[in-house]
Coordinates of C-alpha atoms and ligand atoms in Angstrom, one line a residue:
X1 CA 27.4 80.3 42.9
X2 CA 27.3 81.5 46.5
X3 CA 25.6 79.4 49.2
X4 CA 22.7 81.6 50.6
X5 CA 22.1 81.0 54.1
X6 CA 18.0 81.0 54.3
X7 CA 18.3 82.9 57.7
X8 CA 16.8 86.4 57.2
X9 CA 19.4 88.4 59.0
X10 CA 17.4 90.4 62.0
X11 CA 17.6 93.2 64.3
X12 CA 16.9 92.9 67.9
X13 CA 14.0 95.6 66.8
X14 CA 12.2 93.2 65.0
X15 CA 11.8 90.8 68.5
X16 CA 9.5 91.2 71.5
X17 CA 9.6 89.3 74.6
X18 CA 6.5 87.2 75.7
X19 CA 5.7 86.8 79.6
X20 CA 6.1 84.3 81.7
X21 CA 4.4 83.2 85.0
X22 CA 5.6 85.5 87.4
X23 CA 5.8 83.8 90.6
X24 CA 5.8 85.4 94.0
X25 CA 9.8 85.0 95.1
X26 CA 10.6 87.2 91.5
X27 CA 11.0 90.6 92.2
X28 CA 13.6 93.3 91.0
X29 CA 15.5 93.1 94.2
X30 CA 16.0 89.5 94.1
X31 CA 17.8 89.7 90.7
X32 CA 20.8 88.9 90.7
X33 CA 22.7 90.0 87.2
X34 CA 25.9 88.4 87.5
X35 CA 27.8 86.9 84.6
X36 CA 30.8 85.2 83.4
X37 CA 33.3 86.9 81.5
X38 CA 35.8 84.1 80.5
X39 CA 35.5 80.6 80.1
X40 CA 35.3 78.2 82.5
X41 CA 33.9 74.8 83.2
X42 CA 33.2 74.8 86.9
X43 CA 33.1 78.2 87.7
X44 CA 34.5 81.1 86.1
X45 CA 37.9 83.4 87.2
X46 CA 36.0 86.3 86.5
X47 CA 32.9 87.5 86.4
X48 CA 31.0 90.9 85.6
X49 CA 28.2 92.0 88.4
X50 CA 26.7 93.8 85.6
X51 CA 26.1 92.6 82.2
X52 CA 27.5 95.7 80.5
X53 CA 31.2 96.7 79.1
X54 CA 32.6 99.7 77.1
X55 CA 32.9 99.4 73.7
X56 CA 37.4 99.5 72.6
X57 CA 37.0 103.1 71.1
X58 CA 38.7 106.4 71.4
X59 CA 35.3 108.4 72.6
X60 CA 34.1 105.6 74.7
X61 CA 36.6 103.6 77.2
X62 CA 39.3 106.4 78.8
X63 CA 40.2 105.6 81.9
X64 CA 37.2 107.9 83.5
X65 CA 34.8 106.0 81.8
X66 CA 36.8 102.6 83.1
X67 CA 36.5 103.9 86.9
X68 CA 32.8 105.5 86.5
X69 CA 31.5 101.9 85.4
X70 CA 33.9 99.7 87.7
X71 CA 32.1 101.1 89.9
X72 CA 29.0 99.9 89.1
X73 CA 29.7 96.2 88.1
X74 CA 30.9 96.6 84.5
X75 CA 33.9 96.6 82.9
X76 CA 36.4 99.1 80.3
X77 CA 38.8 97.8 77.4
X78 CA 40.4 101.0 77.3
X79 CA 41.0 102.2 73.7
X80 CA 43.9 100.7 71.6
X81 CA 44.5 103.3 68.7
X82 CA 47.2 105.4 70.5
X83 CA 50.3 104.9 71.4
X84 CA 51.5 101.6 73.6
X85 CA 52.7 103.6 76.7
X86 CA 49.9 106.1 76.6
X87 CA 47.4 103.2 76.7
X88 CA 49.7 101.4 79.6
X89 CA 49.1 104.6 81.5
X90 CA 45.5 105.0 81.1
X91 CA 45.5 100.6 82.7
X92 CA 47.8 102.5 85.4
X93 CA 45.6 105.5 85.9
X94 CA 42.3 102.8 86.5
X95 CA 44.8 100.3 88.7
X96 CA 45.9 103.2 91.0
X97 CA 43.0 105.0 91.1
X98 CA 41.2 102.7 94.5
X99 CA 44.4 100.4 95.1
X100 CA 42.9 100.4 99.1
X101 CA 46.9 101.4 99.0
X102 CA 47.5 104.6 96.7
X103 CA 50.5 105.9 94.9
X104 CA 50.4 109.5 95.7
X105 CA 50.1 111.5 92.7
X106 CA 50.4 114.9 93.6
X107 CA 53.6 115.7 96.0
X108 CA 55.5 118.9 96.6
X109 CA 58.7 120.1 98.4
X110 CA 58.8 121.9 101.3
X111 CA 59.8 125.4 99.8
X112 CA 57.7 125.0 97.0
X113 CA 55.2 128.0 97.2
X114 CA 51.3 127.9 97.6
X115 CA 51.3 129.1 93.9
X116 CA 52.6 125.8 92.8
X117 CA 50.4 123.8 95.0
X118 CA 47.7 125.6 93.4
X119 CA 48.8 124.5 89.8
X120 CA 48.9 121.4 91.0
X121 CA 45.6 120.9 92.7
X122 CA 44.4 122.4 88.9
X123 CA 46.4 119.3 87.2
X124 CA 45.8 116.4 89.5
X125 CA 42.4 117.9 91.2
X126 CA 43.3 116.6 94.0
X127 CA 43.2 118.4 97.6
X128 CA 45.4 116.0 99.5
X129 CA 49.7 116.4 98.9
X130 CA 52.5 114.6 100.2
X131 CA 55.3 116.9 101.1
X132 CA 58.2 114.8 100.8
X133 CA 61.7 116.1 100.7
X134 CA 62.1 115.8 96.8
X135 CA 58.9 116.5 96.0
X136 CA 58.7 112.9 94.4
X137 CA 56.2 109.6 95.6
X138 CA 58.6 107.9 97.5
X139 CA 60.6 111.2 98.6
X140 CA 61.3 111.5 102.8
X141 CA 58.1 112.4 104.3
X142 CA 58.3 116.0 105.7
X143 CA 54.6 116.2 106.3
X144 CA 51.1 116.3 104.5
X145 CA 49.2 119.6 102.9
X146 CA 45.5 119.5 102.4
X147 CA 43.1 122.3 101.4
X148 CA 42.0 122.6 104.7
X149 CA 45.3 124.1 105.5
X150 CA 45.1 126.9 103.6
X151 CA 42.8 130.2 102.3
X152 CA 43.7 131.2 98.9
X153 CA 41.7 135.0 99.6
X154 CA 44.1 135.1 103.0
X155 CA 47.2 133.9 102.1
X156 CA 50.3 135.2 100.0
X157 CA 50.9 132.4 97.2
X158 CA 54.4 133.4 97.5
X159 CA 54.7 131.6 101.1
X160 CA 56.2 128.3 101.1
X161 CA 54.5 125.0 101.7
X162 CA 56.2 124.1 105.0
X163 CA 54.3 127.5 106.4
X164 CA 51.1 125.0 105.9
X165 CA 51.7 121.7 106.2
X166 CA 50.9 119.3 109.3
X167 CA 54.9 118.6 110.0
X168 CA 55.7 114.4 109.8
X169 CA 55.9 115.3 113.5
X170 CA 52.2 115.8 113.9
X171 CA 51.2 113.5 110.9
X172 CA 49.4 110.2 111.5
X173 CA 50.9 107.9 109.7
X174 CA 51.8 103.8 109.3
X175 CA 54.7 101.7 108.3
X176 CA 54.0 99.8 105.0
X177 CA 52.8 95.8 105.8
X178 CA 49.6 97.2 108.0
X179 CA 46.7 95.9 106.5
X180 CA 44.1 97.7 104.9
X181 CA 41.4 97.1 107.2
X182 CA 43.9 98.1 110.3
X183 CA 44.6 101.4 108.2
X184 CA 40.7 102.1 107.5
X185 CA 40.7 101.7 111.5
X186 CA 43.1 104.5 111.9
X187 CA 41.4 106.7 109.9
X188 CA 38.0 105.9 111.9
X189 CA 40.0 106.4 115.2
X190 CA 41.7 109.6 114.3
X191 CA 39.1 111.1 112.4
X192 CA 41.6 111.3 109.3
X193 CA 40.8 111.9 105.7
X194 CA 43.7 110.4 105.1
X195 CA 46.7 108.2 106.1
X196 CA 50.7 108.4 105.0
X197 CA 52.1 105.2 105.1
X198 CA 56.2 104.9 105.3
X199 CA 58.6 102.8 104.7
X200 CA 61.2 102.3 108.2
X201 CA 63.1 105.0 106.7
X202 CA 60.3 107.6 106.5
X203 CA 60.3 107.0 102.8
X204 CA 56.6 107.6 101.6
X205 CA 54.8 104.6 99.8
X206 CA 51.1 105.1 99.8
X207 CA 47.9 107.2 101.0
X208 CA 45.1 105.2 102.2
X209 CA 41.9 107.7 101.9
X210 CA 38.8 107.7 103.7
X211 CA 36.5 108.6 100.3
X212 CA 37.7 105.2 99.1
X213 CA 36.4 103.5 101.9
X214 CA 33.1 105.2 101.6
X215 CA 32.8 104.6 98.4
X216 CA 33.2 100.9 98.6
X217 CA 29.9 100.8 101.0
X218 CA 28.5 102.9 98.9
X219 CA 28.5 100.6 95.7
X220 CA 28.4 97.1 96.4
X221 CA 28.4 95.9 93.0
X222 CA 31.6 97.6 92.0
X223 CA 34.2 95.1 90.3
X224 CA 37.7 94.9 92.2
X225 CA 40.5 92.8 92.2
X226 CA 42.0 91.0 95.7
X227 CA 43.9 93.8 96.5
X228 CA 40.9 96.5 96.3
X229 CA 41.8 98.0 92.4
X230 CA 39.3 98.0 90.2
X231 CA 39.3 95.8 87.4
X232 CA 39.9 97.1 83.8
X233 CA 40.2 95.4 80.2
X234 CA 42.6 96.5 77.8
X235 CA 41.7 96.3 73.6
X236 CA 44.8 94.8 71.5
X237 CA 45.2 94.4 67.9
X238 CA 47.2 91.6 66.0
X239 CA 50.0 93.7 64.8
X240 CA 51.8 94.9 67.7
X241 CA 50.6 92.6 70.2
X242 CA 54.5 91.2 71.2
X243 CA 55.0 94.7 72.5
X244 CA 51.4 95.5 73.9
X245 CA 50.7 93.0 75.7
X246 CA 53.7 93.4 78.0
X247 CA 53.3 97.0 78.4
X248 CA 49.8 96.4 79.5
X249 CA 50.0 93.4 81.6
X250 CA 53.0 95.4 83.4
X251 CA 50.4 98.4 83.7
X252 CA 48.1 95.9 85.7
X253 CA 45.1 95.3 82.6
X254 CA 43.2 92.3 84.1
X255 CA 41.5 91.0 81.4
X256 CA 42.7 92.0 77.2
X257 CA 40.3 91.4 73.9
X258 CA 41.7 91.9 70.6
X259 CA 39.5 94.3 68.4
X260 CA 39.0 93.9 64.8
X261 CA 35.9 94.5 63.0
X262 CA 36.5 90.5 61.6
X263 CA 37.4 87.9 64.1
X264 CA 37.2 85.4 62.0
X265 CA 41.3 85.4 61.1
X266 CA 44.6 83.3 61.4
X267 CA 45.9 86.6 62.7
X268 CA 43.6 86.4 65.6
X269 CA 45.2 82.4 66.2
X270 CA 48.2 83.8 66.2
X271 CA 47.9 86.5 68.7
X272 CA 46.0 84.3 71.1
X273 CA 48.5 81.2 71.0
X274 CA 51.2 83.8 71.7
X275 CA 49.4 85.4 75.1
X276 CA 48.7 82.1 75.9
X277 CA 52.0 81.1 76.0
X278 CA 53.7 83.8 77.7
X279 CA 51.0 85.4 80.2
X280 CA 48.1 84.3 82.8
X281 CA 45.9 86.9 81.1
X282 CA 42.4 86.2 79.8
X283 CA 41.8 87.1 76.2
X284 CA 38.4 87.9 74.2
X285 CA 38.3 87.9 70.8
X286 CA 36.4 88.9 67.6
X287 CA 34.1 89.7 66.3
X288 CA 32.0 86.7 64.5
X289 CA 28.3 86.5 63.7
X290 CA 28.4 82.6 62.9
X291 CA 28.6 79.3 64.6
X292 CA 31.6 78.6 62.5
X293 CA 33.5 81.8 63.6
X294 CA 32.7 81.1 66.9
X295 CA 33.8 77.5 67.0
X296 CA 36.9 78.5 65.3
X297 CA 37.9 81.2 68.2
X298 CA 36.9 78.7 71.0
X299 CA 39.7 76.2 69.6
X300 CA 42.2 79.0 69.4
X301 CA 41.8 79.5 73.3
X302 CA 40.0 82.9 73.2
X303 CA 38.6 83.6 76.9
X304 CA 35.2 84.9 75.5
X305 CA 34.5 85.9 71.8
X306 CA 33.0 88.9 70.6
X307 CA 29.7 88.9 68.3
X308 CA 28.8 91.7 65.6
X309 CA 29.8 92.9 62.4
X310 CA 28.0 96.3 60.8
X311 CA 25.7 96.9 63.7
X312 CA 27.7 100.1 65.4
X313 CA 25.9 102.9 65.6
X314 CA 28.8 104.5 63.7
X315 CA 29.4 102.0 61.3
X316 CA 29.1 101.6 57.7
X317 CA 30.9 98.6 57.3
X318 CA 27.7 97.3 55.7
X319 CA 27.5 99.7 53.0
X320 CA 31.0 99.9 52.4
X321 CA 31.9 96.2 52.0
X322 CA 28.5 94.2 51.7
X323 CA 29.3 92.0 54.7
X324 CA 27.7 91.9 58.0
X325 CA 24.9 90.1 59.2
X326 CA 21.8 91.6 61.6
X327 CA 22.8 91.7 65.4
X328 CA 19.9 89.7 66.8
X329 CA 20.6 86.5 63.9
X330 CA 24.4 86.9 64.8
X331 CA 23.4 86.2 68.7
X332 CA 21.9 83.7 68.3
X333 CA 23.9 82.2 65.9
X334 CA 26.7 81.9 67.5
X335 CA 24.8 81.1 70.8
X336 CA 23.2 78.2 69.4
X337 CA 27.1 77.5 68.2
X338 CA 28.5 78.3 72.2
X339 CA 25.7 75.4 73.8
X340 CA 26.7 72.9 71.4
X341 CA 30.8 73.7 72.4
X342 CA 29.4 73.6 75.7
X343 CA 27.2 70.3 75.2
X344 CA 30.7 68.4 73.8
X345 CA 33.2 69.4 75.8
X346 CA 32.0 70.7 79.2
X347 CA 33.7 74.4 78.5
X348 CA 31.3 77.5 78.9
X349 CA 32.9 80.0 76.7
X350 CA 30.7 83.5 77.0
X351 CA 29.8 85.5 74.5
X352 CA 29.5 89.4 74.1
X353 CA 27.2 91.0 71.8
X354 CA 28.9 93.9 70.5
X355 CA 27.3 97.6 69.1
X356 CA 23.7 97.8 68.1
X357 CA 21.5 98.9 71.5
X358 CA 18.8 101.6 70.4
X359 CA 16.5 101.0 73.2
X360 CA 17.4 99.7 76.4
X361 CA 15.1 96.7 76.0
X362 CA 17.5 95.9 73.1
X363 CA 20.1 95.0 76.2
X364 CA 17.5 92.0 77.8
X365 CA 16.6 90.8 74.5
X366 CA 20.3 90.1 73.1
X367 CA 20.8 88.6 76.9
X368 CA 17.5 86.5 76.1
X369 CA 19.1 84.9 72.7
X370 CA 21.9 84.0 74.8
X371 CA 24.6 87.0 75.0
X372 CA 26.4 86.7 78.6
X373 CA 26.9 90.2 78.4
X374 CA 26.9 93.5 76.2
X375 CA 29.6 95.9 74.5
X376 CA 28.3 99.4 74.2
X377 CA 29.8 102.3 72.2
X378 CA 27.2 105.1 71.7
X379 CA 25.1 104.5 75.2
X380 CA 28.6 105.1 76.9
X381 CA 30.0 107.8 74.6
X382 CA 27.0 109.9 75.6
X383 CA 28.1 110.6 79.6
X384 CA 29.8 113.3 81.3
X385 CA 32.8 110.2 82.1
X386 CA 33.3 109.5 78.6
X387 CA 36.7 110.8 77.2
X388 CA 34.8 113.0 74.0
X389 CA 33.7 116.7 73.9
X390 CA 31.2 118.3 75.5
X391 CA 29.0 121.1 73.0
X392 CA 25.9 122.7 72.8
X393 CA 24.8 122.8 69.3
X394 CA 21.0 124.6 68.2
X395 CA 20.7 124.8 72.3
X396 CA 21.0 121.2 73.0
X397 CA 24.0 119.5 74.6
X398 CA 25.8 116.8 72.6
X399 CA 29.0 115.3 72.9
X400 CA 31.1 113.9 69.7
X401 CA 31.0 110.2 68.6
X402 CA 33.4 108.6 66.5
X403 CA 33.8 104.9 64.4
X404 CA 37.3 103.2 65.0
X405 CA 37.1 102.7 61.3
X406 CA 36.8 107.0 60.8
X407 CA 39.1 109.0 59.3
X408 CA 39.2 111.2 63.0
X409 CA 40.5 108.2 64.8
X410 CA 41.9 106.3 61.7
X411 CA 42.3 102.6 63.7
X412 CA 43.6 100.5 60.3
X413 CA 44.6 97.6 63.0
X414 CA 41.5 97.0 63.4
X415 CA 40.6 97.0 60.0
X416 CA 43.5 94.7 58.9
X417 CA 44.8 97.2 56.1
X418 CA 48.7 97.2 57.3
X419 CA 49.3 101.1 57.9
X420 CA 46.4 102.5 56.0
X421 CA 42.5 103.2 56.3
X422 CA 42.1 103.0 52.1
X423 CA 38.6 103.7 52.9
X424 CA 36.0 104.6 56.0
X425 CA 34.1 102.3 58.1
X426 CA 32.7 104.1 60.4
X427 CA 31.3 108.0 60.7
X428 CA 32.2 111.1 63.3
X429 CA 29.1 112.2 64.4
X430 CA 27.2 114.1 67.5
X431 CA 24.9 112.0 70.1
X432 CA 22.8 113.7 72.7
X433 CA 24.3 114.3 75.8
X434 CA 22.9 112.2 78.9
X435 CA 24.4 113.1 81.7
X436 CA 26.3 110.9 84.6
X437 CA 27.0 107.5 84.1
X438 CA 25.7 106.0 86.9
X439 CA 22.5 108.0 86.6
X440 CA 21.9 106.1 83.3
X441 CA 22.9 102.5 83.5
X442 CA 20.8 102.6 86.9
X443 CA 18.0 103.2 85.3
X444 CA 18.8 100.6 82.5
X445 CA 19.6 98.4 84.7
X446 CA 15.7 98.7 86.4
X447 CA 14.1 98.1 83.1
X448 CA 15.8 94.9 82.5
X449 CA 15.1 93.5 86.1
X450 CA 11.8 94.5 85.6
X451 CA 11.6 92.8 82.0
X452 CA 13.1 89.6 83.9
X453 CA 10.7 90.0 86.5
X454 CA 7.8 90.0 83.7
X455 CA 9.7 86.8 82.5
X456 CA 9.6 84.7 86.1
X457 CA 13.2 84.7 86.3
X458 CA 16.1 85.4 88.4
X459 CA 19.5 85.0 87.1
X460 CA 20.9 85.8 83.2
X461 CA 21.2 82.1 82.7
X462 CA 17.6 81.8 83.3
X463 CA 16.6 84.5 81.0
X464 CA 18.5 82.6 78.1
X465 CA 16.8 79.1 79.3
X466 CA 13.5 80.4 79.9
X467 CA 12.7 83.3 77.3
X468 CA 10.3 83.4 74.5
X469 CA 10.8 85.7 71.4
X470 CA 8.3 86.5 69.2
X471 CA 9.1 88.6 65.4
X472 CA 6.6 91.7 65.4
X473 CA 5.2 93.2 62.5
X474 CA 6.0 96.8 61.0
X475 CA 2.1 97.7 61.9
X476 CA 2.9 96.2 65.7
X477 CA 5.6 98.1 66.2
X478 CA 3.7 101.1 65.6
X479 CA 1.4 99.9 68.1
X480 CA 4.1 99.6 70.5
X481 CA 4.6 103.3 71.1
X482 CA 2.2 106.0 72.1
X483 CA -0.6 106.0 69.2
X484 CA -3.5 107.6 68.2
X485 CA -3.3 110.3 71.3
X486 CA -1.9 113.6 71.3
X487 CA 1.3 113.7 73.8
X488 CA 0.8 116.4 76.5
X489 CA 4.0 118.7 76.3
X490 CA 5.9 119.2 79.6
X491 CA 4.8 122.5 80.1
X492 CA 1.0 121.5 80.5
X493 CA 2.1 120.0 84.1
X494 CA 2.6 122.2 86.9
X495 CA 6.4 122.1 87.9
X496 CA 7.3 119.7 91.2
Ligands
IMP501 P1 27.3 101.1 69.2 O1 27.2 100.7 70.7 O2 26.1 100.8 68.4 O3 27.7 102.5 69.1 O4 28.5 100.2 68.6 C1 29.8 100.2 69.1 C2 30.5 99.1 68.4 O5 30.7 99.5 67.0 C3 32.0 98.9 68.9 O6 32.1 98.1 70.0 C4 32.6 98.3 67.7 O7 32.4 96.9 67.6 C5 31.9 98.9 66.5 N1 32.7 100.0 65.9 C6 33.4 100.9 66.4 N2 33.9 101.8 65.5 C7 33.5 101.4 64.3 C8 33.6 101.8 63.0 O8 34.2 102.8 62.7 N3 33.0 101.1 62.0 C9 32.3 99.9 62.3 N4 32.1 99.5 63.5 C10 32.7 100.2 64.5

């Protein structure tokens, strides 16, 4: 006969938070939301500034997505079912985007016409070219071509570039070694947008741009590496990981988490022993929803382990296969399970709770049972940075959502069926459309400072030290949203 477990598996719907003493140092701007992403046991490599990461899916984590929340503090695994090289060039795409020193991705030749410069402003977007003499990156420098050069109504797209262009003559530029903060003076000093910087030959190697400057004052929290890139996590399976994991540790992915829907594997052993024993890269793995999973994972080495099985918006891994446990027991499960690993042998291994956030008070609760941070799939998929589709369907804006485990993105590795998806796990559905990414988590992020500020505390580790859950009732729930009132439509207030 099976073993029950008495547990009732729960939903982080079926929890409240109760307040604590909230004294007179706690406000929001005082929190501080910073949290460890791999293990340590004095202080860990890396750390998120914001508690949230993209979920490793196809209509979630592109490399849009990856920059758009970099930015803000989080963190992207971009997507693993496609091809090895096109996921190594989506880690590129993030790595190159703010390197401080940038590859230049749009150059021309010098007899090119305005026409082509036009089709390639419409593939790169940007506005800024490198005319080099072989119209490649590291092509002879002839001079620089910006949209400021130019009218389109005025001038015939049949001239050539070099009709346009600031000749290298004029050009501002610097020989490669100068730092970045001696470039970001040259662009102050010369009122540049921005700056060529050559080899001793005149070869091209980089631009260093103003915006990216500006940008970095502009978000404080955003996550970067030493050299100015922003950071960015790669999904893996265990199937082709010997080839993978080179491709994207050559592509620059700082962090890597295997995804399968069941952590709980020798296969997952395998694949972390190997990275560990070739590469300095962090792994996660996952997912488990029980101290023993977890425990299992830690031994294997995995950086920080992944928590969730049949909680996904878009899964029916649940009704499919009968396994699964609620997301709010499998926290703190496997939390309890992470302070005991801690408690014997000194290493803090964090843990992500993965798929599941309805509300955005579901994000402080599982951060209260003792999640370091949170992987989200639909909250992300619904913003214009997101990788899926834009549509208006019955007047309202959606974009499409799709399971790993769907027949539309058909991810068997991470279903552990070798080369086949017998059977779905997950659905392809619509989710309402919610506009720019930073708009959003901003706001999320508010209502869980404020919930911490209702809870006395400062810091994430504090929140798991110092909260208190309480279970709620169905009729208490009810009583939680508006009741027993008629809501006022919009249209009753008189517009701003
Ligand atoms: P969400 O944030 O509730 O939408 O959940 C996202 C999470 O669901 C992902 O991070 C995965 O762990 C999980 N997931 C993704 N695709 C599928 C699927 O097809 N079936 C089951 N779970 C999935």
């Amino acid at each position: 006969m099976a073993k029950l477990d008495n547990e009732t598996s729960r939903t982080f719907s079926e929890f409240l938070l109760l307040p604590n003493l909230t004294k007179k140092d706690c406000s929001s701007d005082k929190i501080n939301l910073k949290t460890p992403l791999v293990r340590f046991t004095k202080k860990p490599s890396l750390s998120l500034n914001i508690p949230m990461v993209s979920a490793v899916m196809q209509a979630v984590s592109g490399p849009n997505l990856a920059i758009a929340l970099a930015k803000q503090g989080g963190l992207s695994f971009i997507y693993c079912s496609q091809p090895i090289d096109e996921q190594a060039e989506m880690v590129n795409k993030v790595k190159r985007f703010k390197a401080g020193f940038v590859l230049s991705d749009s150059n021309i030749k010098e007899d090119d016409t305005l026409k082509d410069v036009v089709s390639l402003a419409r593939t790169t977007g940007h506005t800024t070219m490198a005319v080099t003499e072989d119209g490649s990156p590291h092509g002879k420098l002839m001079g620089v071509l910006t949209s400021r050069d130019y009218r389109l109504e005025k001038c015939n797209l049949k001239d050539p570039v070099n009709k346009y262009m600031t000749p290298f003559s004029k050009t501002i530029h610097a020989i490669e070694g100068i730092s970045l903060e001696e470039a970001n003076d040259l662009i102050w000093a010369h009122k540049l947008n921005s700056l060529p910087i050559i080899d001793k030959k005149g070869n091209l190697k980089f631009f260093v741009f103003r915006k990216d400057y500006n940008q970095h004052k502009m978000n404080p929290s955003e996550m970067i590496d030493d050299e100015k890139r922003f950071i960015v996590g790669a999904g893996i399976n265990t199937w082709d990981y010997k080839e993978r994991v080179p491709a994207l540790v050559d592509a620059g992915a700082d962090i890597l988490c295997i995804d399968s829907s069941d952590g709980y594997s020798e296969w997952q052993k395998d694949t972390i022993q190997y990275i560990k024993s070739k590469y300095n890269v962090p792994v996660g793995a996952g997912n488990v929803v029980s101290g023993d999973g977890f425990k299992y994972l830690a031994d294997c080495g995995a950086d920080f382990i992944k928590v969730g099985i049949g909680g996904g918006s878009i899964c029916i891994t649940r009704e499919q296969k009968g396994i699964g446990r609620g997301q709010a027991t499998s926290v703190m499960a496997v939390a309890k399970a992470r302070d005991e690993y801690f408690r014997k042998t000194g290493t803090y291994i964090p843990i992500c709770s993965d798929g599941g956030i309805v509300n955005d008070y579901h994000m402080v609760l599982a951060l209260a049972m003792g999640a370091d941070f949170i992987m989200l799939g639909r909250y992300f998929a619904r913003f214009d940075e997101s990788p899926s589709k834009k549509m208006k369907i019955s007047g309202n804006f959606v974009k499409e959502y799709w399971g790993e485990g769907s027949n539309r993105a058909r991810n068997w590795q991470r279903y552990g069926t070798s080369g086949n998806l017998t059977f779905e796990e997950g659905v392809d559905v619509y989710i309402p459309y919610a506009g720019k990414l930073s708009d959003n988590v901003n706001v999320s992020l508010s209502k869980i400072k404020s919930t911490m500020v209702n809870l006395g505390v400062n810091t994430i580790n504090e929140l798991q030290k110092n909260a208190r859950i309480t279970t709620v009732s169905s009729l208490s729930l009810r009583e939680g949203g508006a009741h027993d009132v008629t809501v006022r439509e919009n249209e009753y207030y008189p517009s701003p």
